[in-house]
Amino acid sequence: MTVIAGLRTGTHAAAPIELAAQLARTTGDPVLATTVVERRAQSDDEYARLATEQAERELRMIADEVSGGSLIEITVTGASSVAEGLMAVAHQRRASCVTVGSSAFGLLGRASMSSVTDRLVSSGALPVAIAPRGYRPGPIGVTRMTAAYGGRAGANGLLAAAAALAASWSVPLRIVSFSVRESVPYPAGADDQMLRAWRERTRTSIREALEETSDHTAERTPVELGIGTDWNTAVESVNWKSGELLLLGAGAATRRQQMMPMTATAQIIKASPAPVMILPRRLTG
């Protein structure tokens, strides 16, 4: 299996390779850094050759900046779109996942979806990991996985997939449920009572779901609740380790049983200080 790092030409952004290298330090898989040269309707062979040579030089330079980058293989492929090219390379190399960068319009140090990422995620072919803008974890592997629990609907599949992935990577797992609570004036004490009841229901629901995945997963998996007045404060309310990876499951499925991020999922991605891996529906369904 191979970790594919997808980079755009001309961006000089090493974040996807940095994330791929971090995953590879954990899994032992090789890394293939890939740039896609988009085919133009009126382009000729000379243009394709020059564009490929330039992309190869850029890609090698970026890869060499990463810790252990000299061992990273590079390839440049042509396709009608970046997403199509990355999916083709991932299929050819039997990739375990694809890492991509965040949108150029996203915040520095935060993850965000680009149009290419959206297409990769929508294909539901394999896990897609999104590196925050400017991500540079250093020479470390994945230190912990955090699975974002969003309710019983579909939760068992996510928790089972997260538990299996954490076990196969020998990485600790925790479960976090994020919730946004608007500031609404309640009678004295009523808000605290409602919050305690919600905490208890959520913890019980998570424990029950964990117990269905494994006899021992529930016993050793910490459960935390992230609460805030918006998604940013909710995500920031829990502690994040250097080297952490946030896992999200498939959102609403399309008619083809693929996956599409829902609004809450997209908000959590934008608020996350850690890289985000979106697991396809075939792993969590």
Coordinates of C-alpha atoms in Angstrom, one line a residue:
M1 CA 0.0 0.0 0.0
T2 CA 1.1 3.6 -0.7
V3 CA 0.3 7.0 0.8
I4 CA -0.3 9.4 -2.1
A5 CA 0.5 13.1 -1.5
G6 CA -1.3 15.2 -4.0
L7 CA 0.2 18.7 -4.7
R8 CA -0.9 21.4 -7.1
T9 CA 1.7 22.8 -9.5
G10 CA 3.1 26.3 -8.7
T11 CA 2.0 26.4 -5.1
H12 CA 5.3 25.3 -3.5
A13 CA 3.2 24.1 -0.5
A14 CA 4.8 21.1 1.2
A15 CA 1.8 20.4 3.7
P16 CA 0.4 17.4 1.8
I17 CA 3.9 15.7 1.7
E18 CA 4.5 16.6 5.3
L19 CA 1.2 14.9 6.3
A20 CA 1.9 11.9 4.0
A21 CA 5.4 11.4 5.6
Q22 CA 3.9 11.6 9.1
L23 CA 1.3 8.9 8.2
A24 CA 4.1 6.8 6.6
R25 CA 6.2 7.0 9.8
T26 CA 3.3 5.4 11.5
T27 CA 2.2 2.8 9.0
G28 CA 5.5 2.0 7.3
D29 CA 4.0 2.6 3.9
P30 CA 6.0 4.3 1.1
V31 CA 5.0 7.8 0.0
L32 CA 4.4 8.8 -3.6
A33 CA 4.3 12.6 -4.1
T34 CA 2.1 13.4 -7.1
T35 CA 1.4 16.4 -9.2
V36 CA -1.2 16.4 -12.0
V37 CA -0.7 18.4 -15.1
E38 CA -4.1 19.2 -16.5
R39 CA -4.6 18.6 -20.2
R40 CA -5.6 21.6 -22.2
A41 CA -7.9 21.2 -25.3
Q42 CA -5.5 23.2 -27.5
S43 CA -2.2 22.1 -25.9
D44 CA 0.5 20.2 -27.9
D45 CA 3.1 17.7 -27.0
E46 CA 5.8 20.3 -26.5
Y47 CA 3.6 22.1 -23.9
A48 CA 2.9 18.8 -22.1
R49 CA 6.7 18.0 -22.0
L50 CA 7.7 21.4 -20.7
A51 CA 4.9 21.4 -18.1
T52 CA 5.8 17.9 -16.9
E53 CA 9.5 18.8 -16.6
Q54 CA 8.8 21.9 -14.6
A55 CA 6.4 20.1 -12.3
E56 CA 8.9 17.3 -11.7
R57 CA 11.6 19.9 -10.7
E58 CA 9.1 21.7 -8.3
L59 CA 8.0 18.4 -6.8
R60 CA 11.5 17.1 -6.2
M61 CA 12.5 20.4 -4.5
I62 CA 9.4 20.4 -2.2
A63 CA 9.9 16.7 -1.3
D64 CA 13.5 17.2 -0.4
E65 CA 12.5 19.9 2.1
V66 CA 10.5 17.3 4.1
S67 CA 12.3 15.2 6.8
G68 CA 13.3 12.0 5.0
G69 CA 12.2 13.5 1.7
S70 CA 15.0 12.0 -0.3
L71 CA 13.3 8.6 0.1
I72 CA 10.0 10.0 -1.3
E73 CA 9.1 8.9 -4.8
I74 CA 7.7 11.5 -7.1
T75 CA 5.5 11.3 -10.2
V76 CA 3.8 13.7 -12.6
T77 CA 0.8 12.5 -14.4
G78 CA -1.5 14.1 -17.0
A79 CA -5.3 14.1 -16.7
S80 CA -8.3 16.3 -17.5
S81 CA -8.5 17.3 -13.9
V82 CA -6.4 17.2 -10.7
A83 CA -8.9 15.0 -8.9
E84 CA -9.2 12.6 -11.8
G85 CA -5.4 12.3 -12.0
L86 CA -5.0 11.7 -8.3
M87 CA -7.7 9.0 -8.3
A88 CA -6.1 7.3 -11.2
V89 CA -2.7 7.2 -9.5
A90 CA -4.3 6.0 -6.2
H91 CA -5.9 3.2 -8.1
Q92 CA -2.8 2.2 -9.9
R93 CA -0.7 2.1 -6.7
R94 CA -3.4 0.5 -4.5
A95 CA -3.1 3.6 -2.2
S96 CA -4.2 3.4 1.4
C97 CA -5.1 7.1 1.4
V98 CA -4.6 10.4 -0.3
T99 CA -3.3 13.5 1.4
V100 CA -4.1 16.9 0.1
G101 CA -3.6 20.5 1.1
S102 CA -6.1 23.0 2.3
S103 CA -7.8 25.7 0.3
A104 CA -5.6 28.7 -0.4
F105 CA -8.4 30.8 1.1
G106 CA -8.4 28.9 4.4
L107 CA -6.8 30.1 7.6
L108 CA -3.1 29.4 8.3
G109 CA -2.8 26.4 10.7
R110 CA -6.4 25.3 9.9
A111 CA -7.8 22.7 7.5
S112 CA -10.3 23.5 4.8
M113 CA -11.8 21.8 1.8
S114 CA -10.8 22.8 -1.7
S115 CA -12.7 21.9 -4.9
V116 CA -10.2 19.0 -5.5
T117 CA -10.7 17.7 -2.0
D118 CA -14.4 17.9 -2.4
R119 CA -14.3 15.7 -5.5
L120 CA -11.9 13.2 -3.9
V121 CA -14.2 12.9 -0.9
S122 CA -17.3 12.7 -3.0
S123 CA -15.9 9.7 -4.9
G124 CA -15.8 7.7 -1.7
A125 CA -12.9 5.6 -3.1
L126 CA -10.5 5.8 -0.1
P127 CA -9.7 7.9 2.9
V128 CA -8.7 11.5 2.2
A129 CA -6.5 13.3 4.7
I130 CA -6.5 17.1 4.7
A131 CA -3.4 19.0 5.9
P132 CA -3.9 22.4 7.6
R133 CA -2.3 25.3 5.7
G134 CA 1.4 25.5 6.5
Y135 CA 1.4 22.1 8.2
R136 CA 4.9 21.0 9.4
P137 CA 4.7 18.4 12.1
G138 CA 8.4 17.6 12.2
P139 CA 9.9 14.1 12.2
I140 CA 7.0 12.5 14.2
G141 CA 4.3 10.0 13.4
V142 CA 0.6 10.0 14.4
T143 CA 0.5 10.4 18.2
R144 CA -3.2 10.0 18.7
M145 CA -6.5 9.6 16.7
T146 CA -9.6 11.5 17.7
A147 CA -12.9 10.3 16.2
A148 CA -15.6 12.9 16.0
Y149 CA -18.9 11.4 17.2
G150 CA -22.0 12.9 15.8
G151 CA -24.8 10.8 17.1
R152 CA -26.0 7.2 17.0
A153 CA -27.0 7.4 13.3
G154 CA -24.0 5.8 11.5
A155 CA -21.8 6.1 14.6
N156 CA -21.2 2.4 15.1
G157 CA -19.5 2.2 11.7
L158 CA -17.3 5.2 12.4
L159 CA -16.3 4.1 15.8
A160 CA -15.6 0.5 14.6
A161 CA -13.5 1.8 11.7
A162 CA -11.6 4.3 14.0
A163 CA -11.0 1.5 16.6
A164 CA -9.7 -0.8 13.9
L165 CA -7.5 1.8 12.3
A166 CA -6.0 2.9 15.7
A167 CA -5.3 -0.7 16.5
S168 CA -3.6 -1.4 13.2
W169 CA -1.5 1.7 13.5
S170 CA -0.8 1.1 17.3
V171 CA -2.0 4.6 18.1
P172 CA -4.2 5.6 21.0
L173 CA -7.8 6.6 20.2
R174 CA -10.2 9.0 21.9
I175 CA -13.8 9.9 21.0
V176 CA -15.0 13.5 21.1
S177 CA -18.5 14.8 20.6
F178 CA -18.7 18.4 19.5
S179 CA -21.8 20.5 20.2
V180 CA -22.7 24.1 19.6
R181 CA -25.0 25.7 22.2
E182 CA -26.4 29.1 21.6
S183 CA -26.6 31.6 24.5
V184 CA -30.3 31.4 25.3
P185 CA -31.7 32.8 28.6
Y186 CA -33.1 29.9 30.6
P187 CA -34.5 30.0 34.2
A188 CA -31.8 29.8 36.8
G189 CA -30.2 26.4 36.9
A190 CA -32.2 25.0 33.9
D191 CA -29.3 25.4 31.4
D192 CA -26.9 23.5 33.7
Q193 CA -29.4 20.8 34.2
M194 CA -30.0 20.4 30.4
L195 CA -26.2 20.4 29.8
R196 CA -25.7 17.7 32.4
A197 CA -28.5 15.6 30.9
W198 CA -27.0 16.0 27.4
R199 CA -23.5 15.1 28.7
E200 CA -24.8 11.9 30.3
R201 CA -26.9 10.9 27.3
T202 CA -23.9 11.5 25.0
R203 CA -21.4 9.6 27.1
T204 CA -23.8 6.7 27.5
S205 CA -24.5 6.6 23.8
I206 CA -20.8 6.6 22.9
R207 CA -20.0 3.8 25.5
E208 CA -22.8 1.7 24.1
A209 CA -21.5 2.2 20.6
L210 CA -18.0 1.3 21.6
E211 CA -19.1 -1.8 23.4
E212 CA -20.6 -3.0 20.2
T213 CA -17.3 -2.6 18.3
S214 CA -15.1 -4.6 20.7
D215 CA -15.1 -6.3 24.1
H216 CA -12.2 -4.1 25.2
T217 CA -12.4 -0.9 23.2
A218 CA -14.9 0.9 25.5
E219 CA -12.7 0.2 28.6
R220 CA -9.6 1.9 27.2
T221 CA -11.0 4.7 25.0
P222 CA -11.4 8.1 26.6
V223 CA -14.5 10.1 25.8
E224 CA -14.6 13.9 25.8
L225 CA -17.2 16.5 25.0
G226 CA -16.3 19.7 23.2
I227 CA -18.9 22.5 23.8
G228 CA -18.9 26.1 22.6
T229 CA -21.1 28.9 21.3
D230 CA -19.8 28.1 17.8
W231 CA -17.8 25.3 16.1
N232 CA -14.5 27.1 16.6
T233 CA -14.9 27.4 20.3
A234 CA -16.4 23.9 20.5
V235 CA -13.3 22.3 18.8
E236 CA -10.9 24.5 20.7
S237 CA -12.4 23.5 24.0
V238 CA -10.7 20.1 24.0
N239 CA -6.9 19.5 24.2
W240 CA -5.0 18.7 21.0
K241 CA -1.7 17.0 20.8
S242 CA 1.1 17.6 18.3
G243 CA 0.8 14.9 15.8
E244 CA -2.9 14.2 16.3
L245 CA -5.2 13.1 13.5
L246 CA -9.0 13.9 13.5
L247 CA -11.2 11.2 12.0
L248 CA -14.6 12.0 10.5
G249 CA -17.0 9.5 9.0
A250 CA -19.1 9.8 5.9
G251 CA -21.9 12.3 6.0
A252 CA -25.0 12.2 4.0
A253 CA -24.7 9.5 1.3
T254 CA -25.6 10.2 -2.3
R255 CA -27.9 7.9 -4.2
R256 CA -24.9 6.0 -5.3
Q257 CA -24.0 5.3 -1.7
Q258 CA -20.9 7.6 -1.9
M259 CA -20.3 10.2 0.7
M260 CA -20.6 14.0 1.0
P261 CA -19.6 16.1 4.0
M262 CA -22.5 17.7 5.8
T263 CA -22.5 21.3 7.1
A264 CA -21.5 20.4 10.6
T265 CA -18.7 18.2 9.3
A266 CA -17.4 21.0 7.1
Q267 CA -17.4 23.4 10.1
I268 CA -15.5 21.0 12.2
I269 CA -12.9 20.6 9.4
K270 CA -12.5 24.4 9.2
A271 CA -12.0 24.6 13.0
S272 CA -9.6 21.7 13.4
P273 CA -6.0 22.6 14.3
A274 CA -5.1 18.9 13.4
P275 CA -5.1 17.2 10.1
V276 CA -8.4 15.7 9.2
M277 CA -8.9 12.2 7.7
I278 CA -12.4 11.6 6.2
L279 CA -13.2 7.9 6.1
P280 CA -15.3 6.7 3.1
R281 CA -18.7 5.2 3.6
R282 CA -17.6 1.7 2.7
L283 CA -15.5 1.7 5.9
T284 CA -18.1 3.3 8.1
G285 CA -21.4 2.2 6.6

